[in-house]
């Protein structure tokens, strides 16, 4: 297996900012409650004209430019999302067409907030195995479309955005060093969108009962998220013979600052080694990690050779962690495919 890693990053956040104060106008909440219980100050909302693929496209173009890879060179496009433009065709195919990535096969990956990490492992393996040279992996969500804006338990938490990376062959010792992914479908009942699929197709009743929106038991999700993010992080570090102290940056999924803090403390990491964007963007599910990586890369917080721990937990339940040695600007290896 050849080494595979991230060689370019990009992100797109819609222009409209929705502050906590704005939300106090529509549900019984307060800026203080939201900040203290979640760490979120504001989030972005896509315009009425923007669908998930529009967000993807902006982030993808940046990532391709950053990697110095042309759309025509892509072998595969994966869009990790729970809010696709429509049930089918896949948002990945819509992006493939609009980018003009004629050579690429394309599909969507639905693994809740862990979608980006699931895609990272898949894309990395395909490159390592010689089935692809360049893979575009995008995490993108338009949660504003499936949030129940009259439910204060959930509507304050989520935001819209997209993050993209280009994966490619990198020198040995760089890129994805280890990864551990997991799922437990018995947790599906704690976090789901009941209607709109084959179980409960759209009807007047499902719309009236708001069954096309997010339903979540926050306390249950919280409990599992803290425990599993720590477990899986330690397992992936162990896989590549590293300890938490060897990590330069921890990039966790951004659902709640208290979850992140608990995981960070359990891993014994100092605050300055943790990437945070939840305060500005809320929970963007599969977009949270790639947006954080793009920001860390562009601000110089991430440098070639840095060891990065990525960890996520989300609907499914799904969870996972990966250790990567930052490979952007570390050079490329010989051609594949
Ligand atoms: N404003 C004011 N009060 C509120 C609000 C709000 N926005 N939301 C809830 N409350 C109230 C509740 O009604 C409750 O009141 P009660 O005690 O009178 O019933 C009280 O605050 C406490 O509610 P809890 O649910 O216990 O609050 P908690 O501290 O657990 O925080 C939260 C809730 C933020 C949802 C937290 O549980 C959490 O972050 N859970 C994890 C979410 C997550 O990780 N999701 C993962 C992925 S998403 C995906 O995969 C798509």
mmCIF file of C-alpha atoms and ligand atoms in Angstrom:
data_model
loop_
_atom_site.group_PDB
_atom_site.id
_atom_site.type_symbol
_atom_site.label_atom_id
_atom_site.label_comp_id
_atom_site.label_asym_id
_atom_site.label_seq_id
_atom_site.Cartn_x
_atom_site.Cartn_y
_atom_site.Cartn_z
ATOM 1 C CA UNK A 1 0.000 0.000 0.000
ATOM 2 C CA UNK A 2 1.297 3.455 -0.913
ATOM 3 C CA UNK A 3 0.860 6.379 1.461
ATOM 4 C CA UNK A 4 -2.127 8.677 0.858
ATOM 5 C CA UNK A 5 -2.909 12.012 2.424
ATOM 6 C CA UNK A 6 -4.447 15.457 2.167
ATOM 7 C CA UNK A 7 -2.729 17.624 -0.458
ATOM 8 C CA UNK A 8 -5.181 20.543 -0.604
ATOM 9 C CA UNK A 9 -8.046 22.033 1.409
ATOM 10 C CA UNK A 10 -10.970 24.404 0.846
ATOM 11 C CA UNK A 11 -14.102 25.600 2.594
ATOM 12 C CA UNK A 12 -17.223 27.630 2.048
ATOM 13 C CA UNK A 13 -19.478 29.219 4.639
ATOM 14 C CA UNK A 14 -22.704 30.909 3.481
ATOM 15 C CA UNK A 15 -22.797 34.669 4.030
ATOM 16 C CA UNK A 16 -25.822 34.940 6.303
ATOM 17 C CA UNK A 17 -24.851 34.894 9.987
ATOM 18 C CA UNK A 18 -27.540 33.821 12.472
ATOM 19 C CA UNK A 19 -26.605 34.898 15.994
ATOM 20 C CA UNK A 20 -27.927 33.471 19.241
ATOM 21 C CA UNK A 21 -29.711 36.768 19.716
ATOM 22 C CA UNK A 22 -31.505 36.230 16.381
ATOM 23 C CA UNK A 23 -32.770 32.862 17.650
ATOM 24 C CA UNK A 24 -34.272 34.442 20.765
ATOM 25 C CA UNK A 25 -36.766 36.076 18.367
ATOM 26 C CA UNK A 26 -38.155 32.690 17.258
ATOM 27 C CA UNK A 27 -37.808 30.295 20.242
ATOM 28 C CA UNK A 28 -37.683 30.613 24.026
ATOM 29 C CA UNK A 29 -33.910 30.672 24.480
ATOM 30 C CA UNK A 30 -31.081 33.029 25.418
ATOM 31 C CA UNK A 31 -27.586 33.821 24.236
ATOM 32 C CA UNK A 32 -26.287 32.838 27.689
ATOM 33 C CA UNK A 33 -27.957 29.382 27.625
ATOM 34 C CA UNK A 34 -26.679 28.564 24.159
ATOM 35 C CA UNK A 35 -23.119 29.754 24.872
ATOM 36 C CA UNK A 36 -22.882 28.058 28.268
ATOM 37 C CA UNK A 37 -24.484 24.747 27.267
ATOM 38 C CA UNK A 38 -22.942 24.425 23.788
ATOM 39 C CA UNK A 39 -20.195 27.012 23.151
ATOM 40 C CA UNK A 40 -21.995 28.275 20.022
ATOM 41 C CA UNK A 41 -22.227 32.049 19.390
ATOM 42 C CA UNK A 42 -23.448 32.078 15.792
ATOM 43 C CA UNK A 43 -23.914 29.860 12.739
ATOM 44 C CA UNK A 44 -24.323 30.348 8.984
ATOM 45 C CA UNK A 45 -27.450 29.817 6.897
ATOM 46 C CA UNK A 46 -27.524 29.057 3.165
ATOM 47 C CA UNK A 47 -29.618 31.389 1.020
ATOM 48 C CA UNK A 48 -32.915 30.156 -0.428
ATOM 49 C CA UNK A 49 -31.120 29.695 -3.755
ATOM 50 C CA UNK A 50 -28.284 27.571 -2.347
ATOM 51 C CA UNK A 51 -28.470 23.789 -2.090
ATOM 52 C CA UNK A 52 -25.784 21.516 -0.655
ATOM 53 C CA UNK A 53 -24.124 21.025 -4.060
ATOM 54 C CA UNK A 54 -23.664 24.809 -4.380
ATOM 55 C CA UNK A 55 -21.758 24.868 -1.096
ATOM 56 C CA UNK A 56 -19.757 21.821 -2.217
ATOM 57 C CA UNK A 57 -18.735 23.461 -5.450
ATOM 58 C CA UNK A 58 -17.227 26.532 -3.765
ATOM 59 C CA UNK A 59 -15.237 24.448 -1.273
ATOM 60 C CA UNK A 60 -14.160 21.980 -3.980
ATOM 61 C CA UNK A 61 -12.794 24.665 -6.309
ATOM 62 C CA UNK A 62 -10.687 26.082 -3.468
ATOM 63 C CA UNK A 63 -9.357 22.646 -2.519
ATOM 64 C CA UNK A 64 -8.442 21.801 -6.126
ATOM 65 C CA UNK A 65 -6.711 25.148 -6.517
ATOM 66 C CA UNK A 66 -4.856 24.640 -3.228
ATOM 67 C CA UNK A 67 -3.722 21.165 -4.327
ATOM 68 C CA UNK A 68 -2.801 22.256 -7.847
ATOM 69 C CA UNK A 69 -5.006 19.489 -9.242
ATOM 70 C CA UNK A 70 -7.394 19.990 -12.191
ATOM 71 C CA UNK A 71 -10.972 18.681 -11.984
ATOM 72 C CA UNK A 72 -10.230 16.558 -15.065
ATOM 73 C CA UNK A 73 -7.523 14.720 -13.100
ATOM 74 C CA UNK A 74 -9.920 13.534 -10.357
ATOM 75 C CA UNK A 75 -10.610 9.800 -10.216
ATOM 76 C CA UNK A 76 -13.326 9.915 -7.555
ATOM 77 C CA UNK A 77 -15.616 12.408 -5.793
ATOM 78 C CA UNK A 78 -17.150 11.538 -2.417
ATOM 79 C CA UNK A 79 -19.686 13.880 -0.819
ATOM 80 C CA UNK A 80 -20.310 13.108 2.850
ATOM 81 C CA UNK A 81 -23.702 14.559 3.765
ATOM 82 C CA UNK A 82 -27.040 13.899 5.472
ATOM 83 C CA UNK A 83 -28.616 16.836 3.618
ATOM 84 C CA UNK A 84 -28.152 16.025 -0.086
ATOM 85 C CA UNK A 85 -29.811 18.193 -2.754
ATOM 86 C CA UNK A 86 -32.312 15.348 -3.252
ATOM 87 C CA UNK A 87 -32.585 11.606 -2.549
ATOM 88 C CA UNK A 88 -31.086 10.896 -5.964
ATOM 89 C CA UNK A 89 -29.078 11.486 -8.030
ATOM 90 C CA UNK A 90 -26.219 11.745 -5.574
ATOM 91 C CA UNK A 91 -24.958 15.238 -4.762
ATOM 92 C CA UNK A 92 -21.523 13.834 -5.666
ATOM 93 C CA UNK A 93 -22.747 13.332 -9.245
ATOM 94 C CA UNK A 94 -24.138 16.886 -9.408
ATOM 95 C CA UNK A 95 -20.756 18.190 -8.261
ATOM 96 C CA UNK A 96 -18.915 15.954 -10.746
ATOM 97 C CA UNK A 97 -20.951 17.416 -13.603
ATOM 98 C CA UNK A 98 -20.556 21.045 -12.554
ATOM 99 C CA UNK A 99 -16.818 20.673 -11.976
ATOM 100 C CA UNK A 100 -16.414 18.931 -15.331
ATOM 101 C CA UNK A 101 -14.620 16.047 -13.630
ATOM 102 C CA UNK A 102 -15.421 13.668 -16.514
ATOM 103 C CA UNK A 103 -13.028 10.896 -15.430
ATOM 104 C CA UNK A 104 -14.312 10.705 -11.841
ATOM 105 C CA UNK A 105 -16.853 8.283 -10.446
ATOM 106 C CA UNK A 106 -18.974 9.901 -7.743
ATOM 107 C CA UNK A 107 -21.291 9.057 -4.873
ATOM 108 C CA UNK A 108 -22.655 10.282 -1.526
ATOM 109 C CA UNK A 109 -21.638 8.847 1.807
ATOM 110 C CA UNK A 110 -24.138 9.007 4.680
ATOM 111 C CA UNK A 111 -22.543 8.398 8.049
ATOM 112 C CA UNK A 112 -23.849 11.366 10.069
ATOM 113 C CA UNK A 113 -21.198 13.568 11.594
ATOM 114 C CA UNK A 114 -18.575 10.851 10.991
ATOM 115 C CA UNK A 115 -19.061 11.027 7.207
ATOM 116 C CA UNK A 116 -15.861 12.938 6.519
ATOM 117 C CA UNK A 117 -13.733 10.452 8.467
ATOM 118 C CA UNK A 118 -15.415 7.458 6.827
ATOM 119 C CA UNK A 119 -14.664 9.084 3.453
ATOM 120 C CA UNK A 120 -11.067 9.792 4.431
ATOM 121 C CA UNK A 121 -10.448 6.110 5.125
ATOM 122 C CA UNK A 122 -12.168 4.993 1.903
ATOM 123 C CA UNK A 123 -10.412 7.536 -0.309
ATOM 124 C CA UNK A 124 -7.047 6.869 1.308
ATOM 125 C CA UNK A 125 -7.393 3.119 0.795
ATOM 126 C CA UNK A 126 -8.321 3.520 -2.873
ATOM 127 C CA UNK A 127 -5.253 5.667 -3.479
ATOM 128 C CA UNK A 128 -3.021 3.380 -1.426
ATOM 129 C CA UNK A 129 -4.307 0.351 -3.318
ATOM 130 C CA UNK A 130 -3.640 1.952 -6.688
ATOM 131 C CA UNK A 131 -7.301 2.346 -7.715
ATOM 132 C CA UNK A 132 -7.181 6.150 -7.728
ATOM 133 C CA UNK A 133 -4.604 8.927 -7.766
ATOM 134 C CA UNK A 134 -6.696 11.962 -6.812
ATOM 135 C CA UNK A 135 -9.867 11.824 -4.724
ATOM 136 C CA UNK A 136 -12.012 14.868 -3.921
ATOM 137 C CA UNK A 137 -13.659 14.410 -0.517
ATOM 138 C CA UNK A 138 -16.265 16.966 0.540
ATOM 139 C CA UNK A 139 -18.231 17.255 3.781
ATOM 140 C CA UNK A 140 -21.221 19.548 3.250
ATOM 141 C CA UNK A 141 -24.514 20.262 4.987
ATOM 142 C CA UNK A 142 -27.529 22.553 4.764
ATOM 143 C CA UNK A 143 -28.985 21.749 8.167
ATOM 144 C CA UNK A 144 -31.151 24.862 8.080
ATOM 145 C CA UNK A 145 -33.414 22.895 5.695
ATOM 146 C CA UNK A 146 -34.120 20.012 8.101
ATOM 147 C CA UNK A 147 -34.110 21.799 11.440
ATOM 148 C CA UNK A 148 -37.412 22.315 13.261
ATOM 149 C CA UNK A 149 -37.249 26.061 13.784
ATOM 150 C CA UNK A 150 -39.793 25.855 16.612
ATOM 151 C CA UNK A 151 -37.789 23.289 18.651
ATOM 152 C CA UNK A 152 -35.294 25.077 20.889
ATOM 153 C CA UNK A 153 -33.641 21.758 21.781
ATOM 154 C CA UNK A 154 -32.240 21.384 18.278
ATOM 155 C CA UNK A 155 -32.587 24.552 16.185
ATOM 156 C CA UNK A 156 -29.855 26.396 18.088
ATOM 157 C CA UNK A 157 -27.257 23.707 17.438
ATOM 158 C CA UNK A 158 -26.776 23.363 13.712
ATOM 159 C CA UNK A 159 -25.247 25.375 10.869
ATOM 160 C CA UNK A 160 -24.669 25.220 7.115
ATOM 161 C CA UNK A 161 -21.258 24.920 5.448
ATOM 162 C CA UNK A 162 -18.874 22.858 3.356
ATOM 163 C CA UNK A 163 -15.272 21.725 3.645
ATOM 164 C CA UNK A 164 -13.289 19.869 0.993
ATOM 165 C CA UNK A 165 -9.947 18.127 0.704
ATOM 166 C CA UNK A 166 -8.054 16.624 -2.203
ATOM 167 C CA UNK A 167 -6.465 13.302 -1.317
ATOM 168 C CA UNK A 168 -3.459 12.075 -3.240
ATOM 169 C CA UNK A 169 -0.299 9.954 -2.996
ATOM 170 C CA UNK A 170 2.232 11.385 -0.524
ATOM 171 C CA UNK A 171 5.733 10.402 0.621
ATOM 172 C CA UNK A 172 6.046 7.395 2.924
ATOM 173 C CA UNK A 173 5.501 8.327 6.586
ATOM 174 C CA UNK A 174 3.053 11.122 5.714
ATOM 175 C CA UNK A 175 -0.724 11.136 5.234
ATOM 176 C CA UNK A 176 -3.105 8.740 6.943
ATOM 177 C CA UNK A 177 -1.123 6.804 9.561
ATOM 178 C CA UNK A 178 -3.983 4.995 11.289
ATOM 179 C CA UNK A 179 -7.763 4.966 11.565
ATOM 180 C CA UNK A 180 -10.449 3.205 13.556
ATOM 181 C CA UNK A 181 -14.098 3.481 12.496
ATOM 182 C CA UNK A 182 -17.160 2.137 14.279
ATOM 183 C CA UNK A 183 -20.953 2.012 14.211
ATOM 184 C CA UNK A 184 -23.780 0.955 16.522
ATOM 185 C CA UNK A 185 -27.191 1.055 14.870
ATOM 186 C CA UNK A 186 -28.986 0.576 18.182
ATOM 187 C CA UNK A 187 -28.261 4.284 18.761
ATOM 188 C CA UNK A 188 -30.261 5.264 15.675
ATOM 189 C CA UNK A 189 -33.318 6.057 17.747
ATOM 190 C CA UNK A 190 -31.579 8.892 19.594
ATOM 191 C CA UNK A 191 -30.836 10.998 16.539
ATOM 192 C CA UNK A 192 -32.835 10.726 13.324
ATOM 193 C CA UNK A 193 -35.040 12.295 10.683
ATOM 194 C CA UNK A 194 -38.166 10.112 10.828
ATOM 195 C CA UNK A 195 -39.922 10.865 7.534
ATOM 196 C CA UNK A 196 -39.047 11.210 3.880
ATOM 197 C CA UNK A 197 -37.670 7.720 3.330
ATOM 198 C CA UNK A 198 -39.343 4.377 2.603
ATOM 199 C CA UNK A 199 -40.444 3.889 6.241
ATOM 200 C CA UNK A 200 -42.530 7.059 6.341
ATOM 201 C CA UNK A 201 -42.861 8.572 2.875
ATOM 202 C CA UNK A 202 -43.809 12.240 2.678
ATOM 203 C CA UNK A 203 -47.511 12.878 3.279
ATOM 204 C CA UNK A 204 -49.623 15.728 4.539
ATOM 205 C CA UNK A 205 -49.540 14.142 8.002
ATOM 206 C CA UNK A 206 -45.737 13.785 8.117
ATOM 207 C CA UNK A 207 -45.344 17.410 7.111
ATOM 208 C CA UNK A 208 -47.881 18.613 9.683
ATOM 209 C CA UNK A 209 -46.162 16.605 12.410
ATOM 210 C CA UNK A 210 -42.759 17.984 11.330
ATOM 211 C CA UNK A 211 -41.359 14.503 10.901
ATOM 212 C CA UNK A 212 -38.981 15.690 8.167
ATOM 213 C CA UNK A 213 -36.884 17.489 10.770
ATOM 214 C CA UNK A 214 -34.110 16.406 13.149
ATOM 215 C CA UNK A 215 -35.268 14.475 16.214
ATOM 216 C CA UNK A 216 -32.611 14.166 18.898
ATOM 217 C CA UNK A 217 -32.250 13.016 22.506
ATOM 218 C CA UNK A 218 -29.304 15.281 23.264
ATOM 219 C CA UNK A 219 -28.358 13.789 26.638
ATOM 220 C CA UNK A 220 -28.009 10.254 25.246
ATOM 221 C CA UNK A 221 -25.942 11.449 22.297
ATOM 222 C CA UNK A 222 -23.738 13.475 24.633
ATOM 223 C CA UNK A 223 -23.014 10.514 26.907
ATOM 224 C CA UNK A 224 -21.955 8.196 24.081
ATOM 225 C CA UNK A 225 -20.044 10.879 22.178
ATOM 226 C CA UNK A 226 -17.629 11.615 25.025
ATOM 227 C CA UNK A 227 -16.907 7.972 25.794
ATOM 228 C CA UNK A 228 -16.519 6.738 22.226
ATOM 229 C CA UNK A 229 -14.477 9.678 20.922
ATOM 230 C CA UNK A 230 -11.894 9.039 23.628
ATOM 231 C CA UNK A 231 -11.853 5.259 23.095
ATOM 232 C CA UNK A 232 -11.496 5.434 19.348
ATOM 233 C CA UNK A 233 -8.876 8.191 19.514
ATOM 234 C CA UNK A 234 -6.704 6.088 21.802
ATOM 235 C CA UNK A 235 -7.206 3.021 19.580
ATOM 236 C CA UNK A 236 -6.079 4.847 16.439
ATOM 237 C CA UNK A 237 -3.081 6.383 18.230
ATOM 238 C CA UNK A 238 -2.095 2.951 19.492
ATOM 239 C CA UNK A 239 -2.353 1.557 15.957
ATOM 240 C CA UNK A 240 0.475 3.824 14.790
ATOM 241 C CA UNK A 241 2.514 3.694 17.993
ATOM 242 C CA UNK A 242 1.802 7.270 19.103
ATOM 243 C CA UNK A 243 0.577 8.760 22.375
ATOM 244 C CA UNK A 244 -1.685 11.811 22.855
ATOM 245 C CA UNK A 245 1.435 13.823 23.786
ATOM 246 C CA UNK A 246 2.785 13.275 20.232
ATOM 247 C CA UNK A 247 -0.203 15.084 18.703
ATOM 248 C CA UNK A 248 0.278 18.651 17.408
ATOM 249 C CA UNK A 249 -3.398 19.345 16.722
ATOM 250 C CA UNK A 250 -6.647 17.653 17.769
ATOM 251 C CA UNK A 251 -9.482 18.302 15.314
ATOM 252 C CA UNK A 252 -12.668 16.856 16.806
ATOM 253 C CA UNK A 253 -16.154 16.991 15.330
ATOM 254 C CA UNK A 254 -17.798 20.188 16.550
ATOM 255 C CA UNK A 255 -21.120 19.359 18.227
ATOM 256 C CA UNK A 256 -20.728 20.830 21.694
ATOM 257 C CA UNK A 257 -17.795 22.527 23.419
ATOM 258 C CA UNK A 258 -18.470 20.457 26.531
ATOM 259 C CA UNK A 259 -18.109 17.218 24.540
ATOM 260 C CA UNK A 260 -14.861 18.493 23.006
ATOM 261 C CA UNK A 261 -13.524 19.619 26.393
ATOM 262 C CA UNK A 262 -14.377 16.310 28.037
ATOM 263 C CA UNK A 263 -12.670 14.340 25.249
ATOM 264 C CA UNK A 264 -9.648 16.672 25.335
ATOM 265 C CA UNK A 265 -9.267 16.324 29.113
ATOM 266 C CA UNK A 266 -9.595 12.534 28.982
ATOM 267 C CA UNK A 267 -6.847 12.474 26.336
ATOM 268 C CA UNK A 268 -4.700 14.836 28.433
ATOM 269 C CA UNK A 269 -4.336 17.448 25.694
ATOM 270 C CA UNK A 270 -3.867 21.183 26.389
ATOM 271 C CA UNK A 271 -6.537 23.614 25.104
ATOM 272 C CA UNK A 272 -4.174 25.238 22.602
ATOM 273 C CA UNK A 273 -3.830 21.958 20.708
ATOM 274 C CA UNK A 274 -7.551 21.795 19.887
ATOM 275 C CA UNK A 275 -9.109 23.287 16.749
ATOM 276 C CA UNK A 276 -12.445 24.996 17.453
ATOM 277 C CA UNK A 277 -14.889 26.496 14.944
ATOM 278 C CA UNK A 278 -18.159 25.580 16.633
ATOM 279 C CA UNK A 279 -18.410 29.034 18.242
ATOM 280 C CA UNK A 280 -18.692 30.608 14.765
ATOM 281 C CA UNK A 281 -20.432 27.899 12.746
ATOM 282 C CA UNK A 282 -22.343 25.585 15.123
ATOM 283 C CA UNK A 283 -22.560 21.872 14.342
ATOM 284 C CA UNK A 284 -22.051 21.419 10.583
ATOM 285 C CA UNK A 285 -21.951 17.621 10.859
ATOM 286 C CA UNK A 286 -19.655 16.194 8.155
ATOM 287 C CA UNK A 287 -18.400 19.683 7.236
ATOM 288 C CA UNK A 288 -17.030 20.529 10.693
ATOM 289 C CA UNK A 289 -13.707 18.706 10.443
ATOM 290 C CA UNK A 290 -12.715 19.674 6.862
ATOM 291 C CA UNK A 291 -13.612 23.329 7.522
ATOM 292 C CA UNK A 292 -11.424 23.252 10.645
ATOM 293 C CA UNK A 293 -8.576 21.645 8.680
ATOM 294 C CA UNK A 294 -8.833 24.281 5.972
ATOM 295 C CA UNK A 295 -8.718 27.103 8.522
ATOM 296 C CA UNK A 296 -5.779 25.543 10.376
ATOM 297 C CA UNK A 297 -3.900 25.033 7.119
ATOM 298 C CA UNK A 298 -4.515 28.535 5.759
ATOM 299 C CA UNK A 299 -3.605 30.284 9.021
ATOM 300 C CA UNK A 300 -0.339 28.315 9.247
ATOM 301 C CA UNK A 301 -1.458 26.501 12.404
ATOM 302 C CA UNK A 302 -0.832 23.256 10.486
ATOM 303 C CA UNK A 303 2.557 22.639 8.904
ATOM 304 C CA UNK A 304 3.897 19.734 6.861
ATOM 305 C CA UNK A 305 4.894 16.934 9.223
ATOM 306 C CA UNK A 306 2.492 17.878 12.030
ATOM 307 C CA UNK A 307 0.649 14.972 13.605
ATOM 308 C CA UNK A 308 -3.099 15.526 13.645
ATOM 309 C CA UNK A 309 -5.738 13.537 15.488
ATOM 310 C CA UNK A 310 -9.238 13.645 13.946
ATOM 311 C CA UNK A 311 -12.255 12.272 15.828
ATOM 312 C CA UNK A 312 -15.999 12.276 15.196
ATOM 313 C CA UNK A 313 -19.266 10.963 16.570
ATOM 314 C CA UNK A 314 -22.700 11.215 15.019
ATOM 315 C CA UNK A 315 -26.021 9.846 13.847
ATOM 316 C CA UNK A 316 -26.137 6.104 13.351
ATOM 317 C CA UNK A 317 -24.478 5.966 15.801
ATOM 318 C CA UNK A 318 -21.259 6.210 13.850
ATOM 319 C CA UNK A 319 -17.893 7.257 15.164
ATOM 320 C CA UNK A 320 -14.237 7.095 14.345
ATOM 321 C CA UNK A 321 -10.785 8.603 14.646
ATOM 322 C CA UNK A 322 -7.811 8.944 12.345
ATOM 323 C CA UNK A 323 -4.210 10.001 12.844
ATOM 324 C CA UNK A 324 -2.683 11.862 9.928
ATOM 325 C CA UNK A 325 0.758 13.327 9.419
ATOM 326 C CA UNK A 326 0.040 16.606 7.638
ATOM 327 C CA UNK A 327 1.051 16.026 4.036
ATOM 328 C CA UNK A 328 0.173 19.256 2.283
ATOM 329 C CA UNK A 329 3.435 20.683 0.907
ATOM 330 C CA UNK A 330 5.222 17.438 1.777
ATOM 331 C CA UNK A 331 5.556 16.505 -1.906
ATOM 332 C CA UNK A 332 3.927 13.812 -4.045
ATOM 333 C CA UNK A 333 4.920 10.308 -5.041
ATOM 334 C CA UNK A 334 4.812 8.505 -8.396
ATOM 335 C CA UNK A 335 1.763 8.230 -10.609
ATOM 336 C CA UNK A 336 -0.901 5.609 -10.026
ATOM 337 C CA UNK A 337 -3.893 4.400 -12.041
HETATM 338 N N1 LIG B 1 -32.573 27.371 25.325
HETATM 339 C C1 LIG B 1 -32.974 27.307 26.617
HETATM 340 N N2 LIG B 1 -33.245 26.153 27.257
HETATM 341 C C2 LIG B 1 -33.086 25.021 26.561
HETATM 342 C C3 LIG B 1 -32.673 25.012 25.207
HETATM 343 C C4 LIG B 1 -32.419 26.247 24.598
HETATM 344 N N3 LIG B 1 -32.016 26.356 23.320
HETATM 345 N N4 LIG B 1 -32.594 23.732 24.788
HETATM 346 C C5 LIG B 1 -32.946 22.962 25.818
HETATM 347 N N5 LIG B 1 -33.264 23.727 26.888
HETATM 348 C C6 LIG B 1 -33.700 23.312 28.201
HETATM 349 C C7 LIG B 1 -34.371 21.965 28.176
HETATM 350 O O1 LIG B 1 -35.731 22.093 27.819
HETATM 351 C C8 LIG B 1 -34.206 21.492 29.597
HETATM 352 O O2 LIG B 1 -35.173 22.100 30.394
HETATM 353 P P1 LIG B 1 -35.953 21.239 31.503
HETATM 354 O O3 LIG B 1 -34.871 20.780 32.444
HETATM 355 O O4 LIG B 1 -36.894 22.222 32.072
HETATM 356 O O5 LIG B 1 -36.583 20.102 30.753
HETATM 357 C C9 LIG B 1 -32.844 22.091 29.992
HETATM 358 O O6 LIG B 1 -32.573 23.138 29.048
HETATM 359 C C10 LIG B 1 -31.698 21.090 29.970
HETATM 360 O O7 LIG B 1 -31.813 20.313 28.782
HETATM 361 P P2 LIG B 1 -30.754 19.205 28.457
HETATM 362 O O8 LIG B 1 -31.183 18.507 27.214
HETATM 363 O O9 LIG B 1 -30.471 18.387 29.674
HETATM 364 O O10 LIG B 1 -29.483 20.112 28.171
HETATM 365 P P3 LIG B 1 -28.024 19.626 27.962
HETATM 366 O O11 LIG B 1 -27.162 20.268 28.925
HETATM 367 O O12 LIG B 1 -27.919 18.130 27.788
HETATM 368 O O13 LIG B 1 -27.691 20.260 26.537
HETATM 369 C C11 LIG B 1 -27.545 19.640 24.232
HETATM 370 C C12 LIG B 1 -28.460 19.896 25.410
HETATM 371 C C13 LIG B 1 -26.823 20.933 23.915
HETATM 372 C C14 LIG B 1 -28.393 19.208 23.048
HETATM 373 C C15 LIG B 1 -26.510 18.536 24.573
HETATM 374 O O14 LIG B 1 -27.167 17.452 25.156
HETATM 375 C C16 LIG B 1 -25.711 18.061 23.399
HETATM 376 O O15 LIG B 1 -24.913 18.782 22.848
HETATM 377 N N6 LIG B 1 -25.873 16.797 23.007
HETATM 378 C C17 LIG B 1 -25.099 16.216 21.914
HETATM 379 C C18 LIG B 1 -25.544 16.626 20.561
HETATM 380 C C19 LIG B 1 -24.671 15.951 19.524
HETATM 381 O O16 LIG B 1 -23.533 15.597 19.762
HETATM 382 N N7 LIG B 1 -25.181 15.697 18.355
HETATM 383 C C20 LIG B 1 -24.306 14.905 17.489
HETATM 384 C C21 LIG B 1 -24.305 14.883 16.224
HETATM 385 S S1 LIG B 1 -25.504 15.567 15.166
HETATM 386 C C22 LIG B 1 -25.550 14.541 13.769
HETATM 387 O O17 LIG B 1 -24.948 13.517 13.690
HETATM 388 C C23 LIG B 1 -26.433 14.936 12.641
#
